[in-house]
Short mmCIF file of C-alpha atoms in Angstrom, two decimals:
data_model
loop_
_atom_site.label_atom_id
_atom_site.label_comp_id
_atom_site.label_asym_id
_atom_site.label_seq_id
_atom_site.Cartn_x
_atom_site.Cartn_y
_atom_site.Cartn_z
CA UNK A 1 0.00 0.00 0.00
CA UNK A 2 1.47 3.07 -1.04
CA UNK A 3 2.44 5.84 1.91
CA UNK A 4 0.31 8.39 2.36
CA UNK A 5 1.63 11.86 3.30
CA UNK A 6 0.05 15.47 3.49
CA UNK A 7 1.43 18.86 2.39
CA UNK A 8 0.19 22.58 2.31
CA UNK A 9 -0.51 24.11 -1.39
CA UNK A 10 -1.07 27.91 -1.58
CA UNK A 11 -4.43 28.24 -3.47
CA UNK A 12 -3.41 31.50 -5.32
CA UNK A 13 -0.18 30.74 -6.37
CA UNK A 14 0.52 26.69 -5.94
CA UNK A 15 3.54 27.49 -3.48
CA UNK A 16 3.74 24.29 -1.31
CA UNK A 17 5.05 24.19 2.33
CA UNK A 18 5.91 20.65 4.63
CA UNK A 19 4.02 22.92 7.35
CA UNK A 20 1.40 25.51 7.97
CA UNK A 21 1.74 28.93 7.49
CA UNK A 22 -0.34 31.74 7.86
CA UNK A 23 1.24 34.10 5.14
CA UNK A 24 2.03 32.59 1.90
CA UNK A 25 6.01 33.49 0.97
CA UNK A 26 5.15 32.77 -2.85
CA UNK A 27 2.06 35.68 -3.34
CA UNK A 28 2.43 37.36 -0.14
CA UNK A 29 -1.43 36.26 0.18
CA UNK A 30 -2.82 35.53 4.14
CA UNK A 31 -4.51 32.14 4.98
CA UNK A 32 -4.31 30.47 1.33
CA UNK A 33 -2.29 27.42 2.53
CA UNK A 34 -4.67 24.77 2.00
CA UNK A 35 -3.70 20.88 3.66
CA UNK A 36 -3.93 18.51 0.66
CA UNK A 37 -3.03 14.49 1.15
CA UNK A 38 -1.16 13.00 -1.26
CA UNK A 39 0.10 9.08 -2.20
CA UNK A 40 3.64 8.78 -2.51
CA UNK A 41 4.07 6.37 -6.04
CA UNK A 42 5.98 3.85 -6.20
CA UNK A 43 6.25 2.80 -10.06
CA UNK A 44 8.27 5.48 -12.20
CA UNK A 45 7.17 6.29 -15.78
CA UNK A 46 6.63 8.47 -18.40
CA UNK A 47 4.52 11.60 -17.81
CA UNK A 48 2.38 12.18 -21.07
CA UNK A 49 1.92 8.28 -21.85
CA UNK A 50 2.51 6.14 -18.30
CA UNK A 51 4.83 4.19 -20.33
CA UNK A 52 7.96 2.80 -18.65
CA UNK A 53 10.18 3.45 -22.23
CA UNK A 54 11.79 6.08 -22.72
CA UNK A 55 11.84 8.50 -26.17
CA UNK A 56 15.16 8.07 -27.77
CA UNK A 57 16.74 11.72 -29.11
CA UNK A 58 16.32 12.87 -32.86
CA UNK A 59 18.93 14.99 -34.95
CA UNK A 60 16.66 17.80 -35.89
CA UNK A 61 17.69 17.64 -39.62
CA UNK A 62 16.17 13.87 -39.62
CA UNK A 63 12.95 14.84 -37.88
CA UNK A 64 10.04 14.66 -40.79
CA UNK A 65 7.95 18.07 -40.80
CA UNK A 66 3.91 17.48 -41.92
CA UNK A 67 2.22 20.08 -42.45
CA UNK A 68 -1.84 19.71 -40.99
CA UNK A 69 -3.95 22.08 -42.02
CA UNK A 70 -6.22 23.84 -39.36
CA UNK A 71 -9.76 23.84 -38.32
CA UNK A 72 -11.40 27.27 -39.50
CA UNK A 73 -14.41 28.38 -37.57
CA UNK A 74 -17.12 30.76 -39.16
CA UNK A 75 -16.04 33.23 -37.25
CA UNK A 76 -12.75 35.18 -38.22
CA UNK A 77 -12.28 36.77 -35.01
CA UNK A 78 -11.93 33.82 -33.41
CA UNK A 79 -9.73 32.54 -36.04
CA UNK A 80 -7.58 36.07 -35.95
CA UNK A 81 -7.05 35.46 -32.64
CA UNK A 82 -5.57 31.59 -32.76
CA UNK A 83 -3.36 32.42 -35.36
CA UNK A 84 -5.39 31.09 -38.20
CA UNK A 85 -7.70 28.44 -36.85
CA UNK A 86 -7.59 25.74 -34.23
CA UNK A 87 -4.53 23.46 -34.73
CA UNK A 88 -5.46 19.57 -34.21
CA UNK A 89 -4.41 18.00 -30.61
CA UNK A 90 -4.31 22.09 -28.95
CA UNK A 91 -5.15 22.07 -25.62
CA UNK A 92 -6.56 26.12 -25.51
CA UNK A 93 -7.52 27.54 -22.08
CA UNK A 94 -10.14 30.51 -22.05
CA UNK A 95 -11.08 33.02 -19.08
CA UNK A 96 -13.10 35.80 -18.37
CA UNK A 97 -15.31 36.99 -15.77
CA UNK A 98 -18.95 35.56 -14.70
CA UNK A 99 -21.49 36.20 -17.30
CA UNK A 100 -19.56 37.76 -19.55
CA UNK A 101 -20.45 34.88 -22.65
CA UNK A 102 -17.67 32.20 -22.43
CA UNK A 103 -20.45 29.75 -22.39
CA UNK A 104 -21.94 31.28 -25.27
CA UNK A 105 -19.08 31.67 -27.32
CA UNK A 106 -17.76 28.00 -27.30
CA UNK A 107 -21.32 26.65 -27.46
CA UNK A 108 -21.58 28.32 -30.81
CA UNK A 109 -17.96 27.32 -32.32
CA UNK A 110 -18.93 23.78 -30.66
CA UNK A 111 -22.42 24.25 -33.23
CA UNK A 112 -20.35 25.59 -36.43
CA UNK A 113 -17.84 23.17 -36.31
CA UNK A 114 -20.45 20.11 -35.83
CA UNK A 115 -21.69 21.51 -39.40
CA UNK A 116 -18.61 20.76 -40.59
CA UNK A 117 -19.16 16.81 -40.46
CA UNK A 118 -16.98 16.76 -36.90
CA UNK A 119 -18.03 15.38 -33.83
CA UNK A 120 -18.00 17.71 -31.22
CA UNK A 121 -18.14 16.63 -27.35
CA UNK A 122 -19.08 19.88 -24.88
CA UNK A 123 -18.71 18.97 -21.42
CA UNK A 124 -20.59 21.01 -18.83
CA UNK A 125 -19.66 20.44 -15.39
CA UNK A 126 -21.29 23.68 -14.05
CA UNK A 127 -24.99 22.90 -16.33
CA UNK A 128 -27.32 19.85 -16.42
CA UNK A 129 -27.46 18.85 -20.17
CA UNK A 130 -31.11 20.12 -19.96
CA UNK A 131 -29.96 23.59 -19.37
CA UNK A 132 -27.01 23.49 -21.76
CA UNK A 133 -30.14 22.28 -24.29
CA UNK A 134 -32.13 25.72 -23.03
CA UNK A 135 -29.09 27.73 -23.96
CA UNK A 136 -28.80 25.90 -27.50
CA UNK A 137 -32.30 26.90 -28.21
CA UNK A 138 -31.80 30.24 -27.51
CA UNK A 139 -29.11 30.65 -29.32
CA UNK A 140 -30.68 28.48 -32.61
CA UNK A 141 -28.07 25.45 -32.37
CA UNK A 142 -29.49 21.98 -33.14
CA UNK A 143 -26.89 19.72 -34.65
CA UNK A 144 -27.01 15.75 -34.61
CA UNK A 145 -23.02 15.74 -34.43
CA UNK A 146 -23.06 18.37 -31.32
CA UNK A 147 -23.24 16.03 -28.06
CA UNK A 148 -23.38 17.17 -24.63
CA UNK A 149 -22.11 15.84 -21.22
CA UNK A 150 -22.76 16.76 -18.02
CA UNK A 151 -20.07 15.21 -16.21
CA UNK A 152 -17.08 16.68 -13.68
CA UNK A 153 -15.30 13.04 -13.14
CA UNK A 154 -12.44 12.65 -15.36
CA UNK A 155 -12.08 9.02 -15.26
CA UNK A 156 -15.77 9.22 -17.00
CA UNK A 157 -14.72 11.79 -19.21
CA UNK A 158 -12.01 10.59 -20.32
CA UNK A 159 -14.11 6.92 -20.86
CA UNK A 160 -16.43 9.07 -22.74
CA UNK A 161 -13.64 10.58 -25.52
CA UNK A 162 -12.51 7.40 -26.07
CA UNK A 163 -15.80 6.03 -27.52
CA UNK A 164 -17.08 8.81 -29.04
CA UNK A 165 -13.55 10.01 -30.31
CA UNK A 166 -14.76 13.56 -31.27
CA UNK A 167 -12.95 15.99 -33.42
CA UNK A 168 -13.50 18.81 -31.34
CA UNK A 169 -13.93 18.63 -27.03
CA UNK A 170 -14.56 21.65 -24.79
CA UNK A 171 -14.73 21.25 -20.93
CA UNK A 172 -16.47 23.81 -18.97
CA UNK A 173 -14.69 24.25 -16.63
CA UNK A 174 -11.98 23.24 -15.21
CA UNK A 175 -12.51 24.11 -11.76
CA UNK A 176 -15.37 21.53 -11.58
CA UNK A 177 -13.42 18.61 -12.31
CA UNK A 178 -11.98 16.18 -10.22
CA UNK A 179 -9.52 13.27 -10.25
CA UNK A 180 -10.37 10.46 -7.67
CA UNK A 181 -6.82 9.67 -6.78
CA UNK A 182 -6.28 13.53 -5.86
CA UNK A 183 -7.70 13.89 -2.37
CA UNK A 184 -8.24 17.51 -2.39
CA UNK A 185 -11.28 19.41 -3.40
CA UNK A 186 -12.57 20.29 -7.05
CA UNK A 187 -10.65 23.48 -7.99
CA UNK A 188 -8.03 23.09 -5.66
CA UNK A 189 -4.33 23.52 -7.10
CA UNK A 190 -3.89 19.95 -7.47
CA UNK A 191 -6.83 18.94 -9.12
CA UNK A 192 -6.49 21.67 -11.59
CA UNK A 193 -2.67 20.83 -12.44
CA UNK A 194 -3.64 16.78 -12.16
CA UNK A 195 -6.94 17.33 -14.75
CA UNK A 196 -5.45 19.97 -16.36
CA UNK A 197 -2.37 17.09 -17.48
CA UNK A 198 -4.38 14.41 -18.15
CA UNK A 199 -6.56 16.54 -20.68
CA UNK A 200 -3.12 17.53 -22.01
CA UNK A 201 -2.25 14.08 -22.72
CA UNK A 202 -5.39 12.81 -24.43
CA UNK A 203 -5.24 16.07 -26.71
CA UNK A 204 -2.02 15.10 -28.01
CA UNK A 205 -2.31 11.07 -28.19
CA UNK A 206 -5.37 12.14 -29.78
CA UNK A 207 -4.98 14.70 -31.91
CA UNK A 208 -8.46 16.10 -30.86
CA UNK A 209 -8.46 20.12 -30.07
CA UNK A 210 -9.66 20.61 -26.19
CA UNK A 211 -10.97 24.15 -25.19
CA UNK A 212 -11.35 24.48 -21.89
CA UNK A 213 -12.73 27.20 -19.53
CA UNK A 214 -11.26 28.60 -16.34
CA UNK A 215 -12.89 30.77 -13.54
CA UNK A 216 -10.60 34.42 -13.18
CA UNK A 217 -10.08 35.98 -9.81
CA UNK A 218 -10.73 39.15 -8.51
CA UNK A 219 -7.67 40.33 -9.85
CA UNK A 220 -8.48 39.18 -13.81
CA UNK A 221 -5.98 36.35 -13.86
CA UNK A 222 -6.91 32.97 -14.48
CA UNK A 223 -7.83 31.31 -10.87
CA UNK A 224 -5.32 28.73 -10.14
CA UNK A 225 -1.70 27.80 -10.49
CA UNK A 226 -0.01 29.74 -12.79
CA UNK A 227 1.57 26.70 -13.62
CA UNK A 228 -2.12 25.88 -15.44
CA UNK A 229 -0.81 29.20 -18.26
CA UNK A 230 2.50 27.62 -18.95
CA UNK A 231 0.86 24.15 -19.74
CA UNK A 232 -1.60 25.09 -22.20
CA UNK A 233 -1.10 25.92 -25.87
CA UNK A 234 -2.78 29.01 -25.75
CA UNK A 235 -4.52 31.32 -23.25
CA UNK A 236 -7.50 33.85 -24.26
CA UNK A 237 -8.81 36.17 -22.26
CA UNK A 238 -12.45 37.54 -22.53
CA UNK A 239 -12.97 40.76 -21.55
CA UNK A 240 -15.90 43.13 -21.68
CA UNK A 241 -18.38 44.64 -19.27
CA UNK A 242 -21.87 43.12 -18.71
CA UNK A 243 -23.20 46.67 -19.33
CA UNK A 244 -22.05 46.84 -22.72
CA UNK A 245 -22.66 44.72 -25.50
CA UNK A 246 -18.44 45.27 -26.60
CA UNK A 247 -16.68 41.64 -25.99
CA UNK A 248 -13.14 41.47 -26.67
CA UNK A 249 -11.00 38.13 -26.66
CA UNK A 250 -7.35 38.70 -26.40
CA UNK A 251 -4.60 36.27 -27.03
CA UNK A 252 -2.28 36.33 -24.18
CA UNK A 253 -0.15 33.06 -25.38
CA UNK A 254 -0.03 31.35 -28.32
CA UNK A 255 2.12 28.86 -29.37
CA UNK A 256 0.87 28.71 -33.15
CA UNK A 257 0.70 32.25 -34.16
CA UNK A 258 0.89 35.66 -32.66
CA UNK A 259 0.45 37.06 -28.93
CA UNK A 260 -1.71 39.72 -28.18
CA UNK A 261 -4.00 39.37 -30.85
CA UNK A 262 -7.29 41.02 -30.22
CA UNK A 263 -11.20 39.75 -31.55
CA UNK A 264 -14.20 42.19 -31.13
CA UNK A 265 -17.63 40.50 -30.78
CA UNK A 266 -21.14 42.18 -30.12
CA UNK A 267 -23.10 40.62 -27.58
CA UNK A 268 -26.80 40.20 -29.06
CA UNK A 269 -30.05 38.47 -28.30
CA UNK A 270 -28.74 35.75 -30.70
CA UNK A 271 -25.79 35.25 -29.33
CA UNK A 272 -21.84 37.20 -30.22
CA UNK A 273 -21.71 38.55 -33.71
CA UNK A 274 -18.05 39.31 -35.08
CA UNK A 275 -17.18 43.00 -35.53
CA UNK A 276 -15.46 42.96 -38.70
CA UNK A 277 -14.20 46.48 -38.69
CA UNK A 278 -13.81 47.41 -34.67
CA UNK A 279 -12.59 51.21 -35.88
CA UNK A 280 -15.57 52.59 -37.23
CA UNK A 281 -17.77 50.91 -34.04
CA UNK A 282 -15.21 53.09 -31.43
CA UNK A 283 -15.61 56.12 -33.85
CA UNK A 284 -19.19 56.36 -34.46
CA UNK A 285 -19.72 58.30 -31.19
CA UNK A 286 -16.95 60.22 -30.72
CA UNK A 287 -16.49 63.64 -30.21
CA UNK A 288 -15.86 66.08 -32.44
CA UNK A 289 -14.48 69.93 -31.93
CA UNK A 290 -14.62 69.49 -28.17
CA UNK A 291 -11.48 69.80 -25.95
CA UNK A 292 -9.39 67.08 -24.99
CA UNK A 293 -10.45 64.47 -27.31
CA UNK A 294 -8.06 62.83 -29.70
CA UNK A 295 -7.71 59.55 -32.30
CA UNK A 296 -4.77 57.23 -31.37
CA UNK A 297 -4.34 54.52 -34.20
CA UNK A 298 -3.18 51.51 -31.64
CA UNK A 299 -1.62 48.10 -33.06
CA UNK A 300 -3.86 45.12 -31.35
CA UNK A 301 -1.51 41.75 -32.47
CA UNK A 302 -1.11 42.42 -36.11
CA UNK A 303 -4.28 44.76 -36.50
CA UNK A 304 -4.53 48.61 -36.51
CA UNK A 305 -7.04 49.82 -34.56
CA UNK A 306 -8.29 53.89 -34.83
CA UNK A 307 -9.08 54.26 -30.76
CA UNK A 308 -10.73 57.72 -28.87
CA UNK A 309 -8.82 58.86 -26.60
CA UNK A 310 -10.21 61.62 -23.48
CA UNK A 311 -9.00 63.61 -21.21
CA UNK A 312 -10.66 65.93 -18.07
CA UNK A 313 -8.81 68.58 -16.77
CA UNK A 314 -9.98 70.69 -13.77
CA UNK A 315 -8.75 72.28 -10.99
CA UNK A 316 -8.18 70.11 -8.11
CA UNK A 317 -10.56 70.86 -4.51
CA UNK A 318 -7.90 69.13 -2.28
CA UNK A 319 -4.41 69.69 -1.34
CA UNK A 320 -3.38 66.60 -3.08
CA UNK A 321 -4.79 66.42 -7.54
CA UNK A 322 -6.23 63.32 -8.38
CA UNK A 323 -4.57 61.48 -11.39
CA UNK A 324 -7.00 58.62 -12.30
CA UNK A 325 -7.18 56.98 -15.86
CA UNK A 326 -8.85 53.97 -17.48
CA UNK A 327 -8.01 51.86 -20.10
CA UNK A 328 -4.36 52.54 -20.17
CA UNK A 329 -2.14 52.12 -17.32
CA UNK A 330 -2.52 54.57 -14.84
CA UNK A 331 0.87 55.35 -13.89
CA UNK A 332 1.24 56.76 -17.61
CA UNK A 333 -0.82 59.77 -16.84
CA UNK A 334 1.56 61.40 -14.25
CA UNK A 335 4.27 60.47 -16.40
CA UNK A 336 3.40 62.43 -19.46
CA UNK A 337 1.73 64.96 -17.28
CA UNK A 338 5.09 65.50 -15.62
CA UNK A 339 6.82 65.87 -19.30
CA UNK A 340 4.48 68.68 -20.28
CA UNK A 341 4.65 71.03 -17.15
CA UNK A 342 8.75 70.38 -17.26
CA UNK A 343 9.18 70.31 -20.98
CA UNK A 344 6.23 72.35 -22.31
CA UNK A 345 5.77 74.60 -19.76
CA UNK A 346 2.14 74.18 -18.92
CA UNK A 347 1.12 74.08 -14.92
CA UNK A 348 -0.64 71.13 -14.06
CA UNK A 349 0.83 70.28 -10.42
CA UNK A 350 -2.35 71.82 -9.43
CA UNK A 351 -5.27 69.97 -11.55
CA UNK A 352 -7.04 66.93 -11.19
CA UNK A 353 -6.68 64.38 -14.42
CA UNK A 354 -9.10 61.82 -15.44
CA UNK A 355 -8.16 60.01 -18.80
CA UNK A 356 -9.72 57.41 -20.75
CA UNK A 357 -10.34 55.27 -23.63
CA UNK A 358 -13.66 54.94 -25.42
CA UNK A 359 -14.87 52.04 -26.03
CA UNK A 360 -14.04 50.03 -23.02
CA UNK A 361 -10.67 48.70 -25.03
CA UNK A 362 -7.59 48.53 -22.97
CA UNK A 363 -4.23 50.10 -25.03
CA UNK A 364 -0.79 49.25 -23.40
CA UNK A 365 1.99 50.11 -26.13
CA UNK A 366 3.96 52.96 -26.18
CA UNK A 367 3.00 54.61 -29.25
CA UNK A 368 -0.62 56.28 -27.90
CA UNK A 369 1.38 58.52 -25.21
CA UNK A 370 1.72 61.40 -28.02
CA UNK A 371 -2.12 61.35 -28.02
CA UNK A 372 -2.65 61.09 -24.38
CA UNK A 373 -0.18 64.02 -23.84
CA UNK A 374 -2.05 66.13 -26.57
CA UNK A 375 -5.58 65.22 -25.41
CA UNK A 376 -4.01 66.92 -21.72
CA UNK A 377 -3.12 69.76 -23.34
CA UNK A 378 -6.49 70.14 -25.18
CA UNK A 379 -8.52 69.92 -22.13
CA UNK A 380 -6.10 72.14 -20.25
CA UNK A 381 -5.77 74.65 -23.06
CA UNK A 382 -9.64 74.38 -23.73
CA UNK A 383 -8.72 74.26 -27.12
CA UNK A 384 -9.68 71.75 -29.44
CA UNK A 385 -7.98 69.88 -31.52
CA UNK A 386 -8.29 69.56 -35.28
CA UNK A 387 -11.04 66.32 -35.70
CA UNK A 388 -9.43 65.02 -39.05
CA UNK A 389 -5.89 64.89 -37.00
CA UNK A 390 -4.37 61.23 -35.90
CA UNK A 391 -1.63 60.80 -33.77
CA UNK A 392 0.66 58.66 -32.87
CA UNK A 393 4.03 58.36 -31.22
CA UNK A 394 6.23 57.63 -27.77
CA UNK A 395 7.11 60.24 -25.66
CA UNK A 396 9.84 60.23 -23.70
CA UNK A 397 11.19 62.01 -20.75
CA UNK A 398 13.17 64.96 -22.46
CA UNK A 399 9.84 65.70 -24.58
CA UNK A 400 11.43 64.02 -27.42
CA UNK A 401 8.90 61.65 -29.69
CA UNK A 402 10.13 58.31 -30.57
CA UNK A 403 9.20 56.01 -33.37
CA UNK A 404 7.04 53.73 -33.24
CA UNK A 405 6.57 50.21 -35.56
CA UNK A 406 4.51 49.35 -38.34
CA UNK A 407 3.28 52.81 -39.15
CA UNK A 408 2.67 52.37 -42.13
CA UNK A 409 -0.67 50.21 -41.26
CA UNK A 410 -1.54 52.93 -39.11
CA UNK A 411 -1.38 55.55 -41.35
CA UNK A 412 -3.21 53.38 -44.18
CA UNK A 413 -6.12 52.43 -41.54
CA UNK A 414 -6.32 55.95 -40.50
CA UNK A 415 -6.60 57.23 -43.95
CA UNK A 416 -9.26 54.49 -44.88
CA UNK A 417 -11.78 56.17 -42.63
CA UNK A 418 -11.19 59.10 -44.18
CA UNK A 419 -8.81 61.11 -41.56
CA UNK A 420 -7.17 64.02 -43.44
CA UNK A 421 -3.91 64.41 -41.29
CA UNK A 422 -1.34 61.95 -39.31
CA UNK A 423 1.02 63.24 -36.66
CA UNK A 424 3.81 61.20 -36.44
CA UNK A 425 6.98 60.74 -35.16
CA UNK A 426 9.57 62.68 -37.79
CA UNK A 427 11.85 59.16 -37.61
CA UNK A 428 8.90 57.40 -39.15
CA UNK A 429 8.87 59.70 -42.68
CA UNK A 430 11.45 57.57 -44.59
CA UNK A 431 10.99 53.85 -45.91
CA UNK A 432 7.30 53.39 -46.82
CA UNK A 433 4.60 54.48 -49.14
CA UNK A 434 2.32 56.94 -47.80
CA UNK A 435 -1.42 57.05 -49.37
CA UNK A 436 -2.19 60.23 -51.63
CA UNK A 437 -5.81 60.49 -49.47
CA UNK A 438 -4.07 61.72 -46.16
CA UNK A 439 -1.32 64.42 -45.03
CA UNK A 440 2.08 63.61 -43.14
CA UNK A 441 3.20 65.59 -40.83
CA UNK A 442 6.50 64.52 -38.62
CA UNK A 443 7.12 66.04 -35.59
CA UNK A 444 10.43 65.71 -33.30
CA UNK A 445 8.84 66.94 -29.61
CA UNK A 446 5.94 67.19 -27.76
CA UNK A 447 5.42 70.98 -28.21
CA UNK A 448 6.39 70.65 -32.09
CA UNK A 449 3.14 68.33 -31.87
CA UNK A 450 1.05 70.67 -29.66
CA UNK A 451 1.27 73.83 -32.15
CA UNK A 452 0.37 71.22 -34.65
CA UNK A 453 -2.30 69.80 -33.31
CA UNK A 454 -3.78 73.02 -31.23
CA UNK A 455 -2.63 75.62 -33.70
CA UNK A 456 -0.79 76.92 -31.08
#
């Protein structure tokens, strides 16, 4: 009989400990230590297969390339995002928060690709099959190759692949399953690394795509180890509010194509629609000839995106100015805010700052801090800026403006929906064509840009 012995896993982060301890050293977090029991094994094999051989090396010039082609969805978003379609024997994870159509989304790649002449095998461990039916109806899926299981024990599960043998699985979610031999509760580290493996290895012995869904913390990251992002193929985050119909799945790993690719979906009665052309949706209501507004054109993955950008200034009430911001990182604000009272001249120590970006889309690259910094000025100024006007460049701490990549896709995106002028940085002029419909301008500094911009 095999010994049994117990140890303490950290729920947040997996950190494991011989004893107790109130304050995790991994995360920092207070009373996550959980006590899990554990058989020691005795027999010693291979991880993916349980085999006792062991894989012999390969010369990489003898090792036989074939190439599969992948599994295209309906939905080009979706495909955008994975690189080009699913790749056979992926193991994908996807998160988001509560409600915000996780459910919804796989349930309908689960119906398009069973119209395909694939079997497809969804897995609710959270929904009777009834209610995953009610769901289907509402969303007009009936398929005879779509097959649903309400089961959270993998042993079952993994029984239940076997005879079916489906060309497409998704397991929802992973929290909810369980592994008998793993004594701890469902959604405990262990049982999410243990299930989390096993799916791993019948998705490559396979070759059968597995999508799988995993709760997110308070925080936004995926609940669990973090050891559960480094084992899967690729991780996608949906994000979105519940009070707006905007959904937008980012690629945060991929291992077949690029990272940080974006997908916008519209959240209707009939389920997510793709939004083919994202720019003209966060454009249709923006505003135009009123201070501190201005168009960033933002790279999402390998996409140009035209963005809004605002900005609030007003004098502060309290002894201390409030610098808040949403949708870019907030420490960015006091940063460029700090370049334009030292560089430009303009005093600001003493007025509250609120910044954001339309849409509910989050920007994190360097190259929208020229329109940020401009949109400042425009509020502060109470001047606004010219509404045919695009900008885009990095600002750095001298008041310098940096160049930024592919700007050439910006400027063609930009001129496409019929913007008259781009504001660039003046390192970005040479090397590319630029399109007769729209006017360069290149600009070495922030206060180059601001008499450009503000006719200053």
């Amino acid at each position: 009989m095999a010994k049994r012995k117990s140890k303490f896993v950290c729920q947040s982060c997996g950190y494991e400990s011989p004893k107790w301890m109130g304050k995790c050293p991994g995360c920092n977090e207070w009373n996550t230590l959980v006590e899990e029991v554990t058989a020691a094994k005795t027999t010693r094999g291979n991880w993916a297969t349980g085999a006792t051989t062991a894989q012999k090396p390969e010369k990489i010039t003898s090792i036989q390339l074939q190439e599969e082609p992948r599994i295209k969805t309906k939905m080009q978003e979706l495909n955008r995002v994975l690189g080009g379609g699913i790749v056979a024997g992926s193991l994908v994870l996807i998160g988001g928060d509560p409600g915000i159509g996780k459910s919804t989304l796989l349930l309908q790649v689960s119906s398009q690709l069973s119209q395909r002449d694939l079997d497809v095998l969804y897995i609710s461990g959270e929904e009777s099959a009834r209610q995953t039916k009610l769901r289907a109806d509402r969303l007009d899926i009936s398929s005879d190759r779509l097959y649903v299981l309400s089961e959270t024990n993998l042993v079952d599960i993994s029984n239940q692949i076997d005879q079916l043998k489906p060309g497409f699985v998704v397991i929802d979610s992973i929290q909810t399953i369980y592994k008998e031999e793993v004594t701890s509760a469902p959604g405990s580290v262990s049982q999410v690394r243990e299930c989390t493996s096993e799916l791993m290895r019948i998705a490559k012995q396979n070759h059968i795509p597995i999508f799988i869904v995993g709760h997110v913390t308070k925080e936004g990251s995926i609940a669990g180890p973090r050891l559960l992002e480094h084992m899967v193929d690729a991780v996608l985050y949906f994000e979105g509010e519940r009070h707006h119909t905007f959904r937008i799945l980012r690629g945060v790993k991929n291992r077949f194509g690029s990272t940080n690719e974006m997908g916008i979906f519209e959240m209707k009665e009939e389920g997510l629609t793709e939004v083919l052309n994202p720019s003209e949706i966060f454009l249709e209501e923006r505003s135009q000839g009123v201070a501190g507004s201005t168009i960033v054109a933002s790279m999402e993955g390998t996409r140009p995106v035209l963005v809004e950008i605002q900005a609030l200034i007003s004098p502060t009430s309290f002894g201390n100015p409030r610098r808040m911001a949403t949708g870019i990182d907030h420490n960015r604000v006091p940063l460029l805010m700090a370049v334009l009272e030292k560089r430009v001249g303009l005093m600001l120590q003493n007025q509250d700052a609120y910044v954001k970006v339309a849409g509910g889309v989050k920007l994190d690259e360097p190259a929208i801090d020229l329109a940020v910094a401009i949109s400042i000025a425009s509020s502060f100024r109470d001047r606004a800026p010219h509404t045919d006007d695009v900008l885009v460049g990095e600002v750095g701490l001298t008041g310098e403006v940096r160049r930024v990549s592919r700007i050439e896709q910006r400027v063609q995106e930009a001129a496409k929906l019929g913007f008259k002028r781009a504001i660039i940085p003046a390192k970005n002029m040479d090397g590319w064509t630029v399109p007769a419909s729209i006017e360069i301008i290149g600009i070495n500094s922030v206060q180059e840009a601001i008499k450009v911009a503000l006719g200053d």
